């Protein structure tokens, strides 16, 4: 049974991030023989939230599934999208009454694959415990699939590392998202779970985590509200490439990627 090749793309930030995916992903799908591509898209619409159009751009570029985070709710249009489109997830540890779903089971390369979206609680909204939430979810998936991918959208490095160790041997891949800075700690843990603290940001890196530098600096210096706008320069895609054994669900390889469009943008 051949290994499953998957790519997880770090937080797509606004139109520059969508351009990066459209420019870089088609060639990556061929180069890496990808079976599955997932992207965190909570910032896909102007740097805050997701809309029908921004999601469709990412699907048209070759992304299969989209995960979210605390900014998933920033666009009212996105609420209906999450309710309607099974390919768009939001964190599962929000109350059941909110739009959308936090877990999906899909078929790729002839194998069932579960994707779980979670939100951290350190310096983040007051949601249900992600550790207890994922316990319940994994129990429900035991008879469904061995391949489980978790997007843990969280602020604190310690919380994300804690989740990685907590899930070692229980999921195939744990990726941290949210901080927009790619970390250099990718590894396969002893029981077979691939993990990285933060997969990074796809979008304008000539910025302060995606935002125009002068606007972010004004907020940092003056401590008064400023309407943030996406920057434009230094377009780059951050992702991790992972190979998984479908028979066991164990990761065989994890590799960080940082790619720029051909000829630059």
PDB file of C-alpha atoms in Angstrom:
ATOM      1  CA  UNK A   1       0.000   0.000   0.000  1.00  0.00           C
ATOM      2  CA  UNK A   2       1.723   3.243  -1.112  1.00  0.00           C
ATOM      3  CA  UNK A   3       2.270   6.083   1.308  1.00  0.00           C
ATOM      4  CA  UNK A   4      -0.157   8.989   1.250  1.00  0.00           C
ATOM      5  CA  UNK A   5       1.457  12.327   0.369  1.00  0.00           C
ATOM      6  CA  UNK A   6      -0.116  15.382   1.926  1.00  0.00           C
ATOM      7  CA  UNK A   7       0.624  19.083   2.172  1.00  0.00           C
ATOM      8  CA  UNK A   8      -0.561  21.428   4.902  1.00  0.00           C
ATOM      9  CA  UNK A   9      -0.319  25.113   3.952  1.00  0.00           C
ATOM     10  CA  UNK A  10       0.178  27.706   6.679  1.00  0.00           C
ATOM     11  CA  UNK A  11      -2.283  30.531   7.326  1.00  0.00           C
ATOM     12  CA  UNK A  12      -3.291  32.056   3.980  1.00  0.00           C
ATOM     13  CA  UNK A  13      -3.318  35.829   4.469  1.00  0.00           C
ATOM     14  CA  UNK A  14      -5.560  37.924   2.234  1.00  0.00           C
ATOM     15  CA  UNK A  15      -5.294  38.346  -1.501  1.00  0.00           C
ATOM     16  CA  UNK A  16      -1.463  38.049  -1.505  1.00  0.00           C
ATOM     17  CA  UNK A  17      -1.775  34.675   0.214  1.00  0.00           C
ATOM     18  CA  UNK A  18      -4.381  33.475  -2.253  1.00  0.00           C
ATOM     19  CA  UNK A  19      -2.124  34.602  -5.107  1.00  0.00           C
ATOM     20  CA  UNK A  20       0.750  32.658  -3.603  1.00  0.00           C
ATOM     21  CA  UNK A  21      -1.319  29.469  -3.455  1.00  0.00           C
ATOM     22  CA  UNK A  22      -2.557  29.926  -7.025  1.00  0.00           C
ATOM     23  CA  UNK A  23       0.969  30.574  -8.285  1.00  0.00           C
ATOM     24  CA  UNK A  24       2.886  27.895  -6.392  1.00  0.00           C
ATOM     25  CA  UNK A  25       0.532  25.017  -5.543  1.00  0.00           C
ATOM     26  CA  UNK A  26      -0.154  23.580  -9.037  1.00  0.00           C
ATOM     27  CA  UNK A  27       3.542  22.831  -9.560  1.00  0.00           C
ATOM     28  CA  UNK A  28       3.901  21.526  -6.003  1.00  0.00           C
ATOM     29  CA  UNK A  29       1.048  19.062  -6.527  1.00  0.00           C
ATOM     30  CA  UNK A  30       2.969  17.534  -9.441  1.00  0.00           C
ATOM     31  CA  UNK A  31       6.431  17.735  -7.867  1.00  0.00           C
ATOM     32  CA  UNK A  32       5.380  16.041  -4.628  1.00  0.00           C
ATOM     33  CA  UNK A  33       2.667  13.765  -6.120  1.00  0.00           C
ATOM     34  CA  UNK A  34       0.227  15.109  -3.555  1.00  0.00           C
ATOM     35  CA  UNK A  35      -2.879  13.144  -2.633  1.00  0.00           C
ATOM     36  CA  UNK A  36      -4.285  15.784  -0.295  1.00  0.00           C
ATOM     37  CA  UNK A  37      -3.779  19.523   0.260  1.00  0.00           C
ATOM     38  CA  UNK A  38      -5.144  21.346   3.315  1.00  0.00           C
ATOM     39  CA  UNK A  39      -4.780  25.057   4.056  1.00  0.00           C
ATOM     40  CA  UNK A  40      -5.644  27.154   7.065  1.00  0.00           C
ATOM     41  CA  UNK A  41      -7.858  29.899   5.627  1.00  0.00           C
ATOM     42  CA  UNK A  42      -9.158  31.870   8.608  1.00  0.00           C
ATOM     43  CA  UNK A  43      -7.339  34.979   7.255  1.00  0.00           C
ATOM     44  CA  UNK A  44      -8.036  34.365   3.568  1.00  0.00           C
ATOM     45  CA  UNK A  45     -10.407  37.327   3.083  1.00  0.00           C
ATOM     46  CA  UNK A  46      -8.465  40.607   3.461  1.00  0.00           C
ATOM     47  CA  UNK A  47      -6.535  39.133   6.376  1.00  0.00           C
ATOM     48  CA  UNK A  48      -9.578  38.434   8.575  1.00  0.00           C
ATOM     49  CA  UNK A  49     -12.191  35.739   8.020  1.00  0.00           C
ATOM     50  CA  UNK A  50     -13.254  33.738   4.992  1.00  0.00           C
ATOM     51  CA  UNK A  51     -15.798  34.330   2.231  1.00  0.00           C
ATOM     52  CA  UNK A  52     -17.303  32.271  -0.567  1.00  0.00           C
ATOM     53  CA  UNK A  53     -15.026  33.940  -3.142  1.00  0.00           C
ATOM     54  CA  UNK A  54     -11.818  33.565  -1.137  1.00  0.00           C
ATOM     55  CA  UNK A  55     -12.550  29.905  -0.439  1.00  0.00           C
ATOM     56  CA  UNK A  56     -13.341  29.233  -4.100  1.00  0.00           C
ATOM     57  CA  UNK A  57     -10.038  30.798  -5.181  1.00  0.00           C
ATOM     58  CA  UNK A  58      -8.186  28.366  -2.943  1.00  0.00           C
ATOM     59  CA  UNK A  59     -10.187  25.393  -4.187  1.00  0.00           C
ATOM     60  CA  UNK A  60      -9.606  26.447  -7.799  1.00  0.00           C
ATOM     61  CA  UNK A  61      -5.858  26.628  -7.090  1.00  0.00           C
ATOM     62  CA  UNK A  62      -5.802  22.979  -5.985  1.00  0.00           C
ATOM     63  CA  UNK A  63      -6.541  23.070  -2.266  1.00  0.00           C
ATOM     64  CA  UNK A  64      -8.823  20.230  -1.137  1.00  0.00           C
ATOM     65  CA  UNK A  65      -9.828  21.275   2.389  1.00  0.00           C
ATOM     66  CA  UNK A  66      -9.766  24.468   4.492  1.00  0.00           C
ATOM     67  CA  UNK A  67      -9.407  24.791   8.250  1.00  0.00           C
ATOM     68  CA  UNK A  68     -10.051  27.827  10.440  1.00  0.00           C
ATOM     69  CA  UNK A  69      -9.447  29.484  13.773  1.00  0.00           C
ATOM     70  CA  UNK A  70     -10.574  32.350  15.971  1.00  0.00           C
ATOM     71  CA  UNK A  71     -10.942  34.626  12.917  1.00  0.00           C
ATOM     72  CA  UNK A  72     -13.273  32.209  11.128  1.00  0.00           C
ATOM     73  CA  UNK A  73     -16.189  34.322  12.398  1.00  0.00           C
ATOM     74  CA  UNK A  74     -14.949  37.709  11.163  1.00  0.00           C
ATOM     75  CA  UNK A  75     -17.043  37.646   7.961  1.00  0.00           C
ATOM     76  CA  UNK A  76     -20.779  37.016   8.262  1.00  0.00           C
ATOM     77  CA  UNK A  77     -20.764  35.446   4.794  1.00  0.00           C
ATOM     78  CA  UNK A  78     -18.351  32.831   6.074  1.00  0.00           C
ATOM     79  CA  UNK A  79     -20.875  31.537   8.598  1.00  0.00           C
ATOM     80  CA  UNK A  80     -23.202  30.270   5.881  1.00  0.00           C
ATOM     81  CA  UNK A  81     -20.232  28.888   3.943  1.00  0.00           C
ATOM     82  CA  UNK A  82     -19.111  26.802   6.927  1.00  0.00           C
ATOM     83  CA  UNK A  83     -22.630  25.472   7.373  1.00  0.00           C
ATOM     84  CA  UNK A  84     -22.978  24.558   3.703  1.00  0.00           C
ATOM     85  CA  UNK A  85     -19.557  23.377   2.495  1.00  0.00           C
ATOM     86  CA  UNK A  86     -18.194  20.214   4.108  1.00  0.00           C
ATOM     87  CA  UNK A  87     -14.705  21.115   2.876  1.00  0.00           C
ATOM     88  CA  UNK A  88     -14.533  24.143   5.199  1.00  0.00           C
ATOM     89  CA  UNK A  89     -13.917  23.462   8.893  1.00  0.00           C
ATOM     90  CA  UNK A  90     -13.844  25.645  12.014  1.00  0.00           C
ATOM     91  CA  UNK A  91     -12.467  24.750  15.465  1.00  0.00           C
ATOM     92  CA  UNK A  92     -14.421  21.881  16.962  1.00  0.00           C
ATOM     93  CA  UNK A  93     -14.249  23.072  20.575  1.00  0.00           C
ATOM     94  CA  UNK A  94     -16.569  26.030  20.011  1.00  0.00           C
ATOM     95  CA  UNK A  95     -20.155  25.475  21.235  1.00  0.00           C
ATOM     96  CA  UNK A  96     -22.270  23.133  19.112  1.00  0.00           C
ATOM     97  CA  UNK A  97     -24.676  25.982  18.310  1.00  0.00           C
ATOM     98  CA  UNK A  98     -22.174  27.961  16.218  1.00  0.00           C
ATOM     99  CA  UNK A  99     -22.117  27.527  12.416  1.00  0.00           C
ATOM    100  CA  UNK A 100     -20.142  24.810  10.723  1.00  0.00           C
ATOM    101  CA  UNK A 101     -18.329  21.723  11.928  1.00  0.00           C
ATOM    102  CA  UNK A 102     -14.924  20.992  13.402  1.00  0.00           C
ATOM    103  CA  UNK A 103     -14.335  17.452  12.140  1.00  0.00           C
ATOM    104  CA  UNK A 104     -14.583  15.946   8.680  1.00  0.00           C
ATOM    105  CA  UNK A 105     -13.954  12.489   7.216  1.00  0.00           C
ATOM    106  CA  UNK A 106     -13.029  12.440   3.544  1.00  0.00           C
ATOM    107  CA  UNK A 107     -11.769   9.961   0.962  1.00  0.00           C
ATOM    108  CA  UNK A 108      -8.419  10.612  -0.695  1.00  0.00           C
ATOM    109  CA  UNK A 109      -6.338   8.134  -2.697  1.00  0.00           C
ATOM    110  CA  UNK A 110      -8.894   5.498  -1.790  1.00  0.00           C
ATOM    111  CA  UNK A 111      -8.364   5.967   1.958  1.00  0.00           C
ATOM    112  CA  UNK A 112     -10.585   7.580   4.608  1.00  0.00           C
ATOM    113  CA  UNK A 113      -8.894  10.605   6.176  1.00  0.00           C
ATOM    114  CA  UNK A 114     -10.150  12.487   9.227  1.00  0.00           C
ATOM    115  CA  UNK A 115      -9.323  16.172   9.719  1.00  0.00           C
ATOM    116  CA  UNK A 116      -9.810  17.799  13.109  1.00  0.00           C
ATOM    117  CA  UNK A 117      -9.689  21.551  13.780  1.00  0.00           C
ATOM    118  CA  UNK A 118      -9.023  22.717  17.366  1.00  0.00           C
ATOM    119  CA  UNK A 119      -8.547  26.076  19.098  1.00  0.00           C
ATOM    120  CA  UNK A 120      -6.127  26.675  21.942  1.00  0.00           C
ATOM    121  CA  UNK A 121      -7.108  28.468  25.152  1.00  0.00           C
ATOM    122  CA  UNK A 122      -3.911  30.315  26.168  1.00  0.00           C
ATOM    123  CA  UNK A 123      -4.335  33.996  25.133  1.00  0.00           C
ATOM    124  CA  UNK A 124      -7.296  32.916  22.994  1.00  0.00           C
ATOM    125  CA  UNK A 125     -11.120  32.939  23.303  1.00  0.00           C
ATOM    126  CA  UNK A 126     -12.649  31.031  26.205  1.00  0.00           C
ATOM    127  CA  UNK A 127     -13.683  27.809  24.483  1.00  0.00           C
ATOM    128  CA  UNK A 128     -14.028  24.202  25.600  1.00  0.00           C
ATOM    129  CA  UNK A 129     -10.884  22.327  26.600  1.00  0.00           C
ATOM    130  CA  UNK A 130      -9.123  21.224  23.388  1.00  0.00           C
ATOM    131  CA  UNK A 131      -7.560  18.212  25.118  1.00  0.00           C
ATOM    132  CA  UNK A 132     -10.864  16.813  26.339  1.00  0.00           C
ATOM    133  CA  UNK A 133     -12.537  17.726  23.048  1.00  0.00           C
ATOM    134  CA  UNK A 134      -9.984  15.837  20.971  1.00  0.00           C
ATOM    135  CA  UNK A 135     -10.288  12.802  23.270  1.00  0.00           C
ATOM    136  CA  UNK A 136     -13.987  12.580  22.465  1.00  0.00           C
ATOM    137  CA  UNK A 137     -13.390  13.101  18.758  1.00  0.00           C
ATOM    138  CA  UNK A 138     -10.676  10.456  18.500  1.00  0.00           C
ATOM    139  CA  UNK A 139     -12.848   7.942  20.312  1.00  0.00           C
ATOM    140  CA  UNK A 140     -15.550   8.454  17.686  1.00  0.00           C
ATOM    141  CA  UNK A 141     -13.009   7.977  14.867  1.00  0.00           C
ATOM    142  CA  UNK A 142     -11.428   4.738  16.099  1.00  0.00           C
ATOM    143  CA  UNK A 143     -13.438   2.499  13.780  1.00  0.00           C
ATOM    144  CA  UNK A 144     -13.411   4.974  10.892  1.00  0.00           C
ATOM    145  CA  UNK A 145      -9.795   5.627   9.907  1.00  0.00           C
ATOM    146  CA  UNK A 146      -6.188   5.412  11.028  1.00  0.00           C
ATOM    147  CA  UNK A 147      -5.215   8.631   9.243  1.00  0.00           C
ATOM    148  CA  UNK A 148      -6.029  11.666  11.388  1.00  0.00           C
ATOM    149  CA  UNK A 149      -4.753  15.200  10.782  1.00  0.00           C
ATOM    150  CA  UNK A 150      -5.118  17.888  13.436  1.00  0.00           C
ATOM    151  CA  UNK A 151      -4.835  21.659  12.948  1.00  0.00           C
ATOM    152  CA  UNK A 152      -4.298  23.115  16.424  1.00  0.00           C
ATOM    153  CA  UNK A 153      -4.857  26.848  16.072  1.00  0.00           C
ATOM    154  CA  UNK A 154      -3.178  28.271  19.152  1.00  0.00           C
ATOM    155  CA  UNK A 155      -1.010  31.133  20.394  1.00  0.00           C
ATOM    156  CA  UNK A 156       1.288  29.558  22.968  1.00  0.00           C
ATOM    157  CA  UNK A 157       4.204  27.362  21.921  1.00  0.00           C
ATOM    158  CA  UNK A 158       3.868  25.395  25.151  1.00  0.00           C
ATOM    159  CA  UNK A 159       0.207  24.571  24.494  1.00  0.00           C
ATOM    160  CA  UNK A 160       0.935  23.429  20.944  1.00  0.00           C
ATOM    161  CA  UNK A 161       3.879  21.283  22.019  1.00  0.00           C
ATOM    162  CA  UNK A 162       1.773  19.870  24.819  1.00  0.00           C
ATOM    163  CA  UNK A 163      -0.917  18.864  22.345  1.00  0.00           C
ATOM    164  CA  UNK A 164       1.668  17.246  20.063  1.00  0.00           C
ATOM    165  CA  UNK A 165       2.982  15.044  22.857  1.00  0.00           C
ATOM    166  CA  UNK A 166      -0.540  14.348  24.119  1.00  0.00           C
ATOM    167  CA  UNK A 167      -1.563  13.042  20.694  1.00  0.00           C
ATOM    168  CA  UNK A 168       1.623  11.148  19.838  1.00  0.00           C
ATOM    169  CA  UNK A 169       0.633   7.768  18.453  1.00  0.00           C
ATOM    170  CA  UNK A 170      -3.033   8.761  18.230  1.00  0.00           C
ATOM    171  CA  UNK A 171      -2.928  10.984  15.120  1.00  0.00           C
ATOM    172  CA  UNK A 172      -0.821  11.076  11.972  1.00  0.00           C
ATOM    173  CA  UNK A 173      -0.059  14.798  11.953  1.00  0.00           C
ATOM    174  CA  UNK A 174      -0.372  17.685  14.406  1.00  0.00           C
ATOM    175  CA  UNK A 175       0.262  21.117  12.882  1.00  0.00           C
ATOM    176  CA  UNK A 176       0.210  24.332  14.851  1.00  0.00           C
ATOM    177  CA  UNK A 177      -1.223  27.411  13.168  1.00  0.00           C
ATOM    178  CA  UNK A 178      -2.061  31.027  14.122  1.00  0.00           C
ATOM    179  CA  UNK A 179       1.273  32.759  14.891  1.00  0.00           C
ATOM    180  CA  UNK A 180       2.254  33.190  11.207  1.00  0.00           C
ATOM    181  CA  UNK A 181       5.926  32.381  11.897  1.00  0.00           C
ATOM    182  CA  UNK A 182       7.232  29.029  10.661  1.00  0.00           C
ATOM    183  CA  UNK A 183       9.069  27.111  13.370  1.00  0.00           C
ATOM    184  CA  UNK A 184      12.094  24.879  12.836  1.00  0.00           C
ATOM    185  CA  UNK A 185      10.997  22.038  15.119  1.00  0.00           C
ATOM    186  CA  UNK A 186       9.311  19.648  12.686  1.00  0.00           C
ATOM    187  CA  UNK A 187       9.799  16.020  13.730  1.00  0.00           C
ATOM    188  CA  UNK A 188       8.241  12.601  14.013  1.00  0.00           C
ATOM    189  CA  UNK A 189       7.550  11.825  17.652  1.00  0.00           C
ATOM    190  CA  UNK A 190       8.407   8.386  19.115  1.00  0.00           C
ATOM    191  CA  UNK A 191       4.981   6.829  18.520  1.00  0.00           C
ATOM    192  CA  UNK A 192       4.681   8.011  14.921  1.00  0.00           C
ATOM    193  CA  UNK A 193       2.966  11.413  14.984  1.00  0.00           C
ATOM    194  CA  UNK A 194       4.503  14.111  12.780  1.00  0.00           C
ATOM    195  CA  UNK A 195       4.389  17.534  14.412  1.00  0.00           C
ATOM    196  CA  UNK A 196       5.418  21.159  13.979  1.00  0.00           C
ATOM    197  CA  UNK A 197       4.698  24.012  16.392  1.00  0.00           C
ATOM    198  CA  UNK A 198       3.682  26.426  13.634  1.00  0.00           C
ATOM    199  CA  UNK A 199       3.550  25.783   9.911  1.00  0.00           C
ATOM    200  CA  UNK A 200       3.887  29.514   9.144  1.00  0.00           C
ATOM    201  CA  UNK A 201       2.129  32.011   6.887  1.00  0.00           C
ATOM    202  CA  UNK A 202       1.341  32.063   3.186  1.00  0.00           C
ATOM    203  CA  UNK A 203       1.242  35.637   1.977  1.00  0.00           C
ATOM    204  CA  UNK A 204       3.215  38.892   2.230  1.00  0.00           C
ATOM    205  CA  UNK A 205       6.340  38.398   4.354  1.00  0.00           C
ATOM    206  CA  UNK A 206       7.503  41.996   3.841  1.00  0.00           C
ATOM    207  CA  UNK A 207       5.112  42.803   6.676  1.00  0.00           C
ATOM    208  CA  UNK A 208       4.377  42.256  10.350  1.00  0.00           C
ATOM    209  CA  UNK A 209       2.684  38.824  10.288  1.00  0.00           C
ATOM    210  CA  UNK A 210       0.857  39.831   7.094  1.00  0.00           C
ATOM    211  CA  UNK A 211      -0.144  43.385   8.007  1.00  0.00           C
ATOM    212  CA  UNK A 212       1.323  46.534   6.468  1.00  0.00           C
ATOM    213  CA  UNK A 213       4.294  47.432   8.656  1.00  0.00           C
ATOM    214  CA  UNK A 214       3.342  51.061   9.270  1.00  0.00           C
ATOM    215  CA  UNK A 215      -0.132  50.114  10.475  1.00  0.00           C
ATOM    216  CA  UNK A 216       1.075  47.394  12.838  1.00  0.00           C
ATOM    217  CA  UNK A 217       3.808  49.676  14.164  1.00  0.00           C
ATOM    218  CA  UNK A 218       1.306  52.467  14.816  1.00  0.00           C
ATOM    219  CA  UNK A 219      -0.743  50.063  16.917  1.00  0.00           C
ATOM    220  CA  UNK A 220       2.308  48.786  18.766  1.00  0.00           C
ATOM    221  CA  UNK A 221       3.657  52.286  19.486  1.00  0.00           C
ATOM    222  CA  UNK A 222       0.423  54.124  20.290  1.00  0.00           C
ATOM    223  CA  UNK A 223      -1.863  51.391  21.652  1.00  0.00           C
ATOM    224  CA  UNK A 224      -4.922  52.795  19.881  1.00  0.00           C
ATOM    225  CA  UNK A 225      -7.091  50.887  17.385  1.00  0.00           C
ATOM    226  CA  UNK A 226      -5.889  50.875  13.776  1.00  0.00           C
ATOM    227  CA  UNK A 227      -7.625  49.210  10.847  1.00  0.00           C
ATOM    228  CA  UNK A 228      -5.181  46.624   9.605  1.00  0.00           C
ATOM    229  CA  UNK A 229      -4.654  46.017   5.881  1.00  0.00           C
ATOM    230  CA  UNK A 230      -2.700  43.204   4.227  1.00  0.00           C
ATOM    231  CA  UNK A 231       0.775  44.055   2.981  1.00  0.00           C
ATOM    232  CA  UNK A 232       1.747  43.203  -0.591  1.00  0.00           C
ATOM    233  CA  UNK A 233       5.471  42.410  -0.801  1.00  0.00           C
ATOM    234  CA  UNK A 234       7.609  39.359  -0.170  1.00  0.00           C
ATOM    235  CA  UNK A 235       5.057  36.762  -1.274  1.00  0.00           C
ATOM    236  CA  UNK A 236       5.909  33.311   0.067  1.00  0.00           C
ATOM    237  CA  UNK A 237       4.148  30.003   0.722  1.00  0.00           C
ATOM    238  CA  UNK A 238       4.881  28.149   3.964  1.00  0.00           C
ATOM    239  CA  UNK A 239       3.828  24.522   4.326  1.00  0.00           C
ATOM    240  CA  UNK A 240       4.792  21.085   5.550  1.00  0.00           C
ATOM    241  CA  UNK A 241       4.995  18.005   3.351  1.00  0.00           C
ATOM    242  CA  UNK A 242       4.136  14.762   5.134  1.00  0.00           C
ATOM    243  CA  UNK A 243       4.105  11.120   4.065  1.00  0.00           C
ATOM    244  CA  UNK A 244       1.798   8.784   5.994  1.00  0.00           C
ATOM    245  CA  UNK A 245       1.542   4.997   6.019  1.00  0.00           C
ATOM    246  CA  UNK A 246      -2.186   4.273   5.417  1.00  0.00           C
ATOM    247  CA  UNK A 247      -1.919   0.838   7.018  1.00  0.00           C
ATOM    248  CA  UNK A 248      -0.808   2.199  10.393  1.00  0.00           C
ATOM    249  CA  UNK A 249      -1.535   5.932  10.262  1.00  0.00           C
ATOM    250  CA  UNK A 250       2.073   6.603  11.299  1.00  0.00           C
ATOM    251  CA  UNK A 251       4.013   9.416   9.673  1.00  0.00           C
ATOM    252  CA  UNK A 252       7.022   8.405   7.586  1.00  0.00           C
ATOM    253  CA  UNK A 253       8.374  11.872   6.782  1.00  0.00           C
ATOM    254  CA  UNK A 254       7.785  15.533   7.575  1.00  0.00           C
ATOM    255  CA  UNK A 255       9.517  18.345   5.753  1.00  0.00           C
ATOM    256  CA  UNK A 256       9.170  22.125   6.001  1.00  0.00           C
ATOM    257  CA  UNK A 257       8.663  24.099   2.794  1.00  0.00           C
ATOM    258  CA  UNK A 258       9.099  27.793   2.020  1.00  0.00           C
ATOM    259  CA  UNK A 259       8.483  28.643  -1.618  1.00  0.00           C
ATOM    260  CA  UNK A 260       8.308  31.880  -3.591  1.00  0.00           C
ATOM    261  CA  UNK A 261       6.529  32.335  -6.941  1.00  0.00           C
ATOM    262  CA  UNK A 262       8.688  31.779 -10.037  1.00  0.00           C
ATOM    263  CA  UNK A 263      10.267  35.113 -10.927  1.00  0.00           C
ATOM    264  CA  UNK A 264       8.998  36.666  -7.670  1.00  0.00           C
ATOM    265  CA  UNK A 265       5.892  38.770  -7.141  1.00  0.00           C
TER     266      UNK A 265
END
